[in-house]
Short mmCIF file of C-alpha atoms and ligand atoms in Angstrom, two decimals:
data_model
loop_
_atom_site.label_atom_id
_atom_site.label_comp_id
_atom_site.label_asym_id
_atom_site.label_seq_id
_atom_site.Cartn_x
_atom_site.Cartn_y
_atom_site.Cartn_z
CA MET A 28 83.70 96.97 86.45
CA ARG A 29 87.13 95.05 84.43
CA ILE A 30 90.43 94.97 85.11
CA LEU A 31 93.55 93.17 83.93
CA GLY A 32 96.19 93.91 85.86
CA ILE A 33 100.13 92.59 85.11
CA GLU A 34 102.60 92.56 87.16
CA THR A 35 106.29 92.40 86.49
CA SER A 36 108.39 95.03 88.66
CA CYS A 37 110.35 92.98 90.33
CA ASP A 38 111.16 89.46 91.01
CA GLU A 39 106.96 88.12 90.80
CA THR A 40 105.29 87.42 87.50
CA ALA A 41 101.60 88.14 88.74
CA VAL A 42 98.47 88.49 86.28
CA CYS A 43 94.99 89.14 88.52
CA LEU A 44 91.53 89.63 86.42
CA ILE A 45 89.24 91.65 89.24
CA ASP A 46 85.42 93.16 88.63
CA ALA A 47 84.63 95.52 90.63
CA GLU A 48 82.49 98.99 91.54
CA GLY A 49 81.94 101.08 93.78
CA ALA A 50 84.38 104.15 94.94
CA ILE A 51 86.33 105.50 98.13
CA PRO A 52 85.57 106.44 100.18
CA ASP A 53 81.98 104.71 100.66
CA ALA A 54 82.61 101.95 99.34
CA MET A 55 84.07 99.89 96.49
CA HIS A 56 83.16 96.28 95.96
CA PHE A 57 85.30 93.66 93.81
CA ARG A 58 85.39 89.63 93.66
CA ILE A 59 88.23 88.21 92.12
CA LEU A 60 87.77 86.70 88.55
CA GLY A 61 91.37 85.01 87.88
CA ASN A 62 94.89 84.96 89.30
CA SER A 63 97.52 83.32 89.41
CA LEU A 64 101.19 84.80 90.34
CA HIS A 65 104.73 83.26 89.94
CA SER A 66 107.60 83.38 92.44
CA GLN A 67 111.28 83.66 91.27
CA ALA A 68 112.56 84.26 94.95
CA THR A 69 114.06 80.82 94.62
CA THR A 70 115.85 81.62 91.18
CA HIS A 71 116.87 84.32 92.56
CA SER A 72 118.36 82.86 95.96
CA LEU A 73 121.05 81.00 94.17
CA TYR A 74 123.04 84.49 93.66
CA GLY A 75 121.11 86.04 96.52
CA GLY A 76 119.16 88.79 95.43
CA VAL A 77 117.20 89.90 92.45
CA PHE A 78 119.41 89.70 89.27
CA PRO A 79 117.68 92.25 86.82
CA ASN A 80 117.78 90.20 82.81
CA LEU A 81 117.24 86.95 85.09
CA ALA A 82 113.77 88.25 85.88
CA LYS A 83 113.43 89.48 82.29
CA ARG A 84 113.77 86.35 81.53
CA GLU A 85 111.11 84.87 83.99
CA HIS A 86 108.50 87.00 83.06
CA ALA A 87 109.48 87.17 80.05
CA ARG A 88 109.00 82.89 79.95
CA ASN A 89 106.33 82.92 82.28
CA LEU A 90 103.55 85.94 81.11
CA THR A 91 101.31 84.03 78.70
CA LEU A 92 100.76 81.08 81.21
CA LEU A 93 99.71 83.41 83.48
CA LEU A 94 97.44 84.81 80.76
CA THR A 95 95.84 81.64 80.28
CA ASN A 96 95.56 80.33 84.28
CA THR A 97 93.72 83.56 84.46
CA LEU A 98 91.54 83.77 81.35
CA GLU A 99 90.89 79.72 82.22
CA GLN A 100 89.22 80.68 86.09
CA ALA A 101 87.18 83.85 84.99
CA GLY A 102 85.60 81.38 81.71
CA MET A 103 86.78 83.89 79.80
CA SER A 104 88.59 81.02 77.18
CA ARG A 105 86.90 80.63 75.17
CA PRO A 106 87.65 79.23 71.43
CA ARG A 107 87.87 81.53 68.48
CA LEU A 108 84.67 80.85 66.00
CA ASP A 109 86.92 82.73 63.46
CA ILE A 110 89.68 81.28 62.18
CA ALA A 111 91.69 84.71 61.09
CA ARG A 112 95.29 84.79 62.57
CA HIS A 113 94.79 87.83 65.23
CA SER A 114 92.15 90.80 64.84
CA SER A 115 93.78 92.44 61.52
CA LYS A 116 96.58 92.32 59.68
CA ALA A 117 97.64 95.11 61.23
CA ALA A 118 97.68 94.08 64.94
CA SER A 119 98.96 91.25 64.18
CA GLU A 120 102.68 93.00 62.21
CA LYS A 121 101.63 95.70 65.57
CA ILE A 122 102.63 93.23 68.37
CA GLU A 123 105.37 91.17 66.59
CA CYS A 124 106.93 94.85 66.51
CA ILE A 125 106.21 95.22 70.16
CA LEU A 126 107.48 91.68 71.04
CA GLU A 127 109.99 92.01 68.65
CA ARG A 128 113.08 91.70 71.37
CA GLU A 129 110.93 88.93 73.51
CA PRO A 130 111.10 86.11 70.12
CA GLY A 131 109.21 83.40 72.77
CA LEU A 132 107.01 85.38 74.24
CA PHE A 133 105.98 86.47 71.39
CA GLU A 134 105.26 82.99 69.71
CA GLN A 135 103.16 81.77 73.49
CA LEU A 136 101.26 84.73 72.71
CA SER A 137 100.14 85.02 69.52
CA GLU A 138 99.65 81.14 69.56
CA LEU A 139 97.36 82.43 72.95
CA LEU A 140 96.15 84.84 70.71
CA GLU A 141 94.67 82.47 67.68
CA ARG A 142 93.36 79.62 70.33
CA THR A 143 90.97 82.50 72.53
CA ALA A 144 88.32 84.63 71.80
CA VAL A 145 88.11 88.11 72.77
CA PRO A 146 88.25 88.39 76.69
CA ASP A 147 84.70 90.86 78.01
CA ILE A 148 87.70 93.12 79.87
CA ASP A 149 87.49 97.21 80.53
CA ALA A 150 90.63 97.89 80.89
CA ILE A 151 94.56 96.50 81.52
CA ALA A 152 96.56 98.36 84.76
CA VAL A 153 99.88 97.68 83.53
CA THR A 154 103.56 98.42 86.65
CA VAL A 155 105.04 101.04 85.10
CA GLY A 156 107.15 101.92 88.61
CA PRO A 157 109.39 101.65 90.57
CA GLY A 158 111.10 98.61 90.31
CA LEU A 159 113.87 96.98 88.07
CA GLU A 160 113.09 98.68 84.13
CA PRO A 161 114.73 95.74 81.81
CA ALA A 162 111.37 93.49 84.23
CA LEU A 163 108.94 96.87 83.77
CA TRP A 164 109.18 96.35 80.52
CA VAL A 165 107.99 92.91 79.72
CA GLY A 166 105.17 94.19 81.43
CA ILE A 167 104.34 97.12 79.39
CA ASN A 168 105.26 95.91 76.34
CA PHE A 169 102.72 92.28 77.52
CA ALA A 170 99.94 94.82 78.63
CA ARG A 171 100.33 97.40 75.15
CA ALA A 172 100.71 93.07 72.89
CA LEU A 173 97.21 92.48 74.24
CA SER A 174 95.90 96.27 74.39
CA ALA A 175 97.22 96.00 70.14
CA ALA A 176 95.18 92.28 69.98
CA TRP A 177 91.62 93.25 72.26
CA ASN A 178 91.62 96.14 71.27
CA ILE A 179 91.15 96.98 75.29
CA PRO A 180 92.86 101.01 76.90
CA VAL A 181 95.94 100.53 79.35
CA VAL A 182 96.28 102.56 82.73
CA GLY A 183 99.24 103.43 84.14
CA VAL A 184 100.00 102.14 87.70
CA ASN A 185 102.60 102.59 90.20
CA HIS A 186 103.01 100.15 91.65
CA MET A 187 103.69 102.03 95.44
CA GLU A 188 99.57 103.07 95.05
CA GLY A 189 98.89 99.25 95.32
CA HIS A 190 100.29 98.17 97.66
CA PHE A 191 98.91 101.60 99.89
CA LEU A 192 95.98 100.78 98.77
CA ILE A 193 95.29 97.08 98.70
CA SER A 194 96.64 96.71 102.54
CA LEU A 195 92.63 98.89 103.58
CA LEU A 196 90.42 95.71 101.46
CA ARG A 197 88.19 93.22 103.90
CA SER A 198 87.56 90.34 103.14
CA GLU A 199 83.86 89.34 101.78
CA ARG A 200 83.28 86.25 100.83
CA ASP A 201 85.58 83.56 99.04
CA GLU A 202 87.22 86.13 96.20
CA GLU A 203 85.16 89.26 97.04
CA PHE A 204 86.40 92.24 98.79
CA SER A 205 85.20 95.25 99.61
CA ILE A 206 86.97 98.66 100.50
CA CYS A 207 84.58 100.39 102.87
CA ASN A 208 84.27 104.28 104.72
CA VAL A 209 87.55 105.09 104.23
CA LYS A 210 89.05 108.33 106.89
CA PHE A 211 90.99 110.08 105.03
CA PRO A 212 94.40 111.25 106.00
CA ILE A 213 95.57 108.24 105.88
CA LEU A 214 99.07 107.52 106.77
CA GLY A 215 100.81 104.85 105.24
CA LEU A 216 104.16 102.92 106.10
CA LEU A 217 104.93 101.19 103.00
CA ILE A 218 107.87 99.27 104.05
CA SER A 219 108.96 97.11 101.33
CA GLY A 220 112.91 95.19 99.25
CA GLY A 221 113.04 98.57 97.21
CA HIS A 222 111.26 101.48 99.29
CA THR A 223 110.67 102.85 102.82
CA GLU A 224 108.38 105.55 103.13
CA LEU A 225 106.17 107.10 105.04
CA ILE A 226 102.99 108.27 102.75
CA LEU A 227 100.31 110.83 103.70
CA SER A 228 96.69 111.26 101.50
CA ARG A 229 94.43 113.57 102.13
CA GLU A 230 92.03 112.35 98.87
CA LEU A 231 92.27 109.48 97.33
CA ARG A 232 94.85 109.88 94.79
CA LYS A 233 96.72 112.66 96.32
CA TYR A 234 99.95 111.35 97.97
CA GLU A 235 102.16 113.57 100.21
CA ARG A 236 106.03 112.11 100.86
CA LEU A 237 106.69 112.72 104.88
CA GLY A 238 109.75 110.98 104.49
CA GLU A 239 111.33 108.12 103.36
CA THR A 240 115.44 106.12 103.53
CA ARG A 241 118.05 108.16 102.91
CA ASP A 242 119.85 104.39 102.28
CA ASP A 243 118.95 100.81 102.36
CA ALA A 244 114.70 99.90 101.97
CA ALA A 245 113.38 97.77 105.25
CA GLY A 246 113.45 94.25 103.64
CA GLU A 247 116.57 95.19 101.47
CA ALA A 248 118.17 96.06 105.58
CA PHE A 249 116.80 92.73 106.05
CA ASP A 250 117.37 90.85 103.02
CA LYS A 251 120.95 91.31 103.75
CA VAL A 252 121.39 90.75 106.92
CA ALA A 253 119.92 87.80 106.77
CA ARG A 254 122.55 87.25 104.11
CA LEU A 255 125.06 87.74 106.79
CA LEU A 256 123.47 85.67 109.06
CA GLY A 257 124.54 82.95 106.44
CA LEU A 258 120.35 83.10 105.72
CA SER A 259 118.47 82.64 102.16
CA TYR A 260 116.81 84.72 100.21
CA PRO A 261 114.52 86.46 100.90
CA GLY A 262 115.88 87.95 104.10
CA GLY A 263 112.80 88.40 105.69
CA PRO A 264 110.89 86.04 106.41
CA GLU A 265 114.12 83.77 107.24
CA ILE A 266 114.60 86.83 109.98
CA SER A 267 111.21 87.17 111.61
CA ARG A 268 111.30 83.00 112.36
CA LEU A 269 114.75 83.68 114.07
CA ALA A 270 113.55 86.59 115.61
CA GLU A 271 109.71 84.85 117.15
CA ALA A 272 111.42 81.66 117.93
CA ALA A 273 114.30 83.27 120.07
CA ARG A 274 111.14 85.34 121.40
CA ALA A 275 109.42 82.57 122.56
CA GLY A 276 112.30 80.72 123.74
CA ASP A 277 112.92 84.42 126.35
CA GLU A 278 116.36 83.52 125.18
CA ALA A 279 117.80 87.50 126.52
CA THR A 280 120.52 88.78 123.96
CA PRO A 281 123.87 89.31 124.22
CA HIS A 282 124.50 91.99 125.99
CA HIS A 283 127.15 92.77 123.54
CA MET A 284 124.72 92.36 121.05
CA GLN A 285 123.38 96.12 120.73
CA LEU A 286 122.06 97.62 118.18
CA PRO A 287 121.90 101.07 117.36
CA ARG A 288 117.75 102.60 116.13
CA PRO A 289 119.63 104.65 113.51
CA MET A 290 117.13 108.78 112.91
CA ILE A 291 114.86 107.55 115.59
CA SER A 292 115.33 110.97 118.17
CA ASP A 293 115.79 112.19 114.55
CA ALA A 294 112.91 115.30 114.13
CA SER A 295 112.18 114.28 109.68
CA TYR A 296 110.52 111.62 109.11
CA ASP A 297 113.10 109.57 106.89
CA PHE A 298 114.78 106.81 107.88
CA SER A 299 118.28 105.25 107.59
CA PHE A 300 119.25 101.37 107.87
CA SER A 301 122.92 100.93 106.21
CA GLY A 302 124.17 101.85 109.72
CA LEU A 303 121.95 98.42 111.21
CA LYS A 304 123.77 95.93 108.66
CA THR A 305 127.19 97.78 108.93
CA ALA A 306 127.04 97.25 112.42
CA VAL A 307 125.47 93.33 112.43
CA ARG A 308 128.73 93.32 109.24
CA ARG A 309 131.80 94.23 112.26
CA PHE A 310 129.57 92.04 114.31
CA VAL A 311 129.80 89.08 112.77
CA ASN A 312 133.70 90.37 111.38
CA GLY A 313 133.88 86.47 108.63
CA ARG A 314 133.45 83.99 111.90
CA VAL A 315 130.70 81.05 111.45
CA LEU A 316 128.11 82.08 113.57
CA ASN A 317 125.85 78.86 115.57
CA GLU A 318 122.60 78.30 115.74
CA TYR A 319 122.11 81.07 119.24
CA GLU A 320 123.67 83.84 117.69
CA LYS A 321 122.06 84.07 114.32
CA SER A 322 118.97 84.23 116.87
CA ALA A 323 120.05 86.60 119.20
CA ILE A 324 121.29 88.95 115.41
CA ALA A 325 117.82 88.57 114.18
CA LEU A 326 115.94 88.78 117.82
CA GLU A 327 117.46 92.49 118.16
CA PHE A 328 118.13 93.52 114.23
CA GLU A 329 113.82 93.07 113.96
CA THR A 330 113.70 94.79 116.67
CA ALA A 331 115.33 98.29 115.64
CA VAL A 332 113.69 97.82 112.71
CA ALA A 333 110.29 97.38 114.53
CA ASP A 334 111.42 100.06 116.97
CA VAL A 335 112.88 103.11 114.05
CA LEU A 336 109.48 102.14 112.59
CA VAL A 337 106.78 102.93 115.33
CA GLU A 338 107.67 106.09 117.22
CA LYS A 339 108.41 107.08 113.29
CA THR A 340 104.92 105.78 112.58
CA ARG A 341 102.92 106.83 115.06
CA ARG A 342 104.80 110.59 115.59
CA ALA A 343 103.65 111.37 111.71
CA ALA A 344 99.95 110.28 112.88
CA ASP A 345 99.99 112.29 115.36
CA GLU A 346 101.32 115.21 113.51
CA TYR A 347 98.72 115.12 110.25
CA GLY A 348 96.38 113.72 112.31
CA ALA A 349 96.37 110.70 110.77
CA LYS A 350 92.08 108.82 110.66
CA THR A 351 93.87 106.08 108.74
CA LEU A 352 96.41 103.76 108.78
CA VAL A 353 97.66 101.55 106.22
CA VAL A 354 100.73 99.31 106.45
CA GLY A 355 102.06 97.91 103.19
CA GLY A 356 104.97 96.04 101.22
CA GLY A 357 106.48 92.82 101.23
CA VAL A 358 107.94 93.65 105.60
CA SER A 359 104.62 94.23 105.92
CA ALA A 360 104.10 91.09 106.86
CA ASN A 361 106.62 90.80 109.56
CA VAL A 362 104.31 89.56 112.28
CA HIS A 363 106.50 91.72 115.00
CA ILE A 364 106.30 94.68 113.70
CA ARG A 365 101.59 93.95 113.63
CA ARG A 366 102.62 93.48 116.31
CA ARG A 367 104.36 96.23 118.22
CA LEU A 368 102.22 99.22 115.08
CA THR A 369 98.91 96.91 116.42
CA GLU A 370 99.67 97.86 120.15
CA THR A 371 101.19 101.50 119.87
CA PHE A 372 98.04 102.60 117.18
CA SER A 373 94.82 100.97 120.09
CA GLU A 374 95.63 103.59 121.37
CA MET A 375 95.34 106.29 119.03
CA ASP A 376 92.51 107.49 116.95
CA CYS A 377 93.40 105.37 114.14
CA PRO A 378 92.16 101.71 112.33
CA VAL A 379 95.61 100.73 111.37
CA PHE A 380 95.22 97.92 108.30
CA PHE A 381 97.26 95.26 106.66
CA PRO A 382 97.84 93.57 104.41
CA ALA A 383 96.20 89.68 103.88
CA PRO A 384 99.11 87.79 104.15
CA GLU A 385 99.57 86.78 100.58
CA TYR A 386 99.10 90.51 99.91
CA ALA A 387 101.65 91.78 101.41
CA THR A 388 104.68 91.03 98.27
CA ASP A 389 103.93 92.45 94.99
CA ASN A 390 101.42 90.35 93.30
CA ALA A 391 98.36 91.68 90.45
CA LEU A 392 95.78 92.35 92.54
CA MET A 393 97.50 95.32 93.83
CA ILE A 394 97.72 96.56 90.54
CA ALA A 395 94.83 96.24 89.37
CA ILE A 396 92.85 98.15 92.50
CA ALA A 397 94.60 100.84 91.51
CA GLY A 398 94.26 100.29 87.93
CA TYR A 399 89.91 100.36 88.89
CA PHE A 400 90.19 104.40 90.44
CA GLN A 401 92.38 105.69 86.81
CA ALA A 402 90.46 103.27 84.43
CA LYS A 403 86.80 104.84 86.09
CA LYS A 404 87.64 108.66 85.88
CA MET A 405 88.77 106.85 82.36
CA ASP A 406 92.44 108.34 82.91
CA PHE A 407 93.61 105.45 79.93
CA VAL A 408 96.88 106.37 78.43
CA ASN A 409 98.75 105.83 74.56
CA PRO A 410 100.15 102.17 75.49
CA ASP A 411 102.93 103.48 72.68
CA MET A 412 103.20 105.89 75.20
CA LEU A 413 104.13 103.49 78.37
CA LYS A 414 107.81 104.12 79.95
CA ALA A 415 108.96 101.94 81.66
CA SER A 416 110.16 104.63 85.41
CA GLY A 417 112.99 102.84 87.49
CA ASN A 418 113.43 105.78 90.49
CA LEU A 419 108.48 106.86 90.07
CA ARG A 420 108.09 107.91 92.70
CA LEU A 421 104.46 108.14 94.67
CA GLY A 422 103.72 111.64 95.88
O1 KG4 B 522 106.97 94.34 98.74
P1 KG4 B 522 107.94 93.37 97.66
O2 KG4 B 522 107.02 92.13 97.59
O3 KG4 B 522 108.73 93.81 96.95
C1 KG4 B 522 108.99 94.56 96.50
O4 KG4 B 522 108.59 96.13 96.19
O5 KG4 B 522 110.53 95.10 97.21
O6 KG4 B 522 108.63 93.17 99.24
C2 KG4 B 522 110.26 92.40 99.15
C3 KG4 B 522 110.97 92.90 100.99
C4 KG4 B 522 111.97 91.60 100.64
O7 KG4 B 522 112.88 92.30 101.13
C5 KG4 B 522 111.60 90.06 101.69
O8 KG4 B 522 113.31 90.43 102.29
C6 KG4 B 522 110.91 91.60 103.13
O9 KG4 B 522 109.95 92.45 101.82
N1 KG4 B 522 109.63 90.27 103.84
C7 KG4 B 522 109.99 90.59 104.51
C8 KG4 B 522 109.67 89.23 104.95
N2 KG4 B 522 108.79 89.21 103.62
C9 KG4 B 522 108.81 89.46 103.36
N3 KG4 B 522 110.00 90.76 105.97
C10 KG4 B 522 110.82 91.28 106.89
N4 KG4 B 522 109.64 89.48 107.59
C11 KG4 B 522 108.06 89.35 106.56
N5 KG4 B 522 108.53 88.44 106.96
ZN1 ZN B 523 106.98 96.11 95.99
#
């Protein structure tokens, strides 16, 4: 089954086409036929964070080009033999109506549809939430327009389910992957720029929320602390780089730089990271920091976040008898957090799965994979009923 994934929930615009077969828990195999991604990080870094309307504009500008590249990689960019404008006048009018507020996108897409034969795709999977609503809407309307033009059914995907499932992937050959012998219950630690949550899955596509952040998400805390240190956006990789250098150099944290481990002993599985940022702000107190101080703060901050994440995850895995741990979301790229979770879980009967670093942050492969399980069950939606849900929850 061929699934086209579309992701526009935040500041990555991504399109991916996979050919998938099989099922979880036994074996699912798939091949990436085409995969294109454009990160807006440099655009947003000028402002120190993601601006929803700027993100939306950039998605609209890049989606058609990414789709064109994806189809070309898949060998599906065949010229149309008929000379009719779209598949039908009705479809053409419908697309114009769907993309009424995106004239640039409408023009680019119309041009692509005019010259390209209908590709051999079984379903379109698009992120419907959570995320920035203006950004989500562009992806949704793009999916609706493609569905109308090519008469392909659509499934709406929860972005966090994508982060959850992609961590289970094992690479087989170039561009070929599998998900095999998955043991339930699966505990998911999802740590991204917008979310920090512990999710339990006792069977495929069923999720229970055990806990979540009460304020800032882990990635958000990384980004805000990075900003206080004068580092660029996104802050996670920058903090990680400084902290790793400090560890390698065996630099001691100045004794006055001791951060709290928020909620580490709290009985719930909730998190809270905004206090860490406040403590760093108080410590910095408007001063210009030298490189040594920046590294020391980065080291202490990253260690504090890891301490809390590892302790709560270990306890949840114990209590719920988890047989698999998946770690997903942008912060799962963090090498220190990976190392600490791997060490802790090596002593438990619970293998840990991390996404390949290139699939830790937002991408459309994860949307295509999550979409596959819905499409396989014919869980299609009326494309015109799709809605962007900024606060969509998993579990
Ligand atoms: O999942 P993601 O790409 O987007 C959201 O859905 O939010 O996550 C982005 C977040 C950003 O906050 C970024 O700073 C963080 O992931 N991040 C990291 C690392 N790489 C990305 N945080 C810590 N260490 C990293 N190496
Ligand atoms: Zn994400």
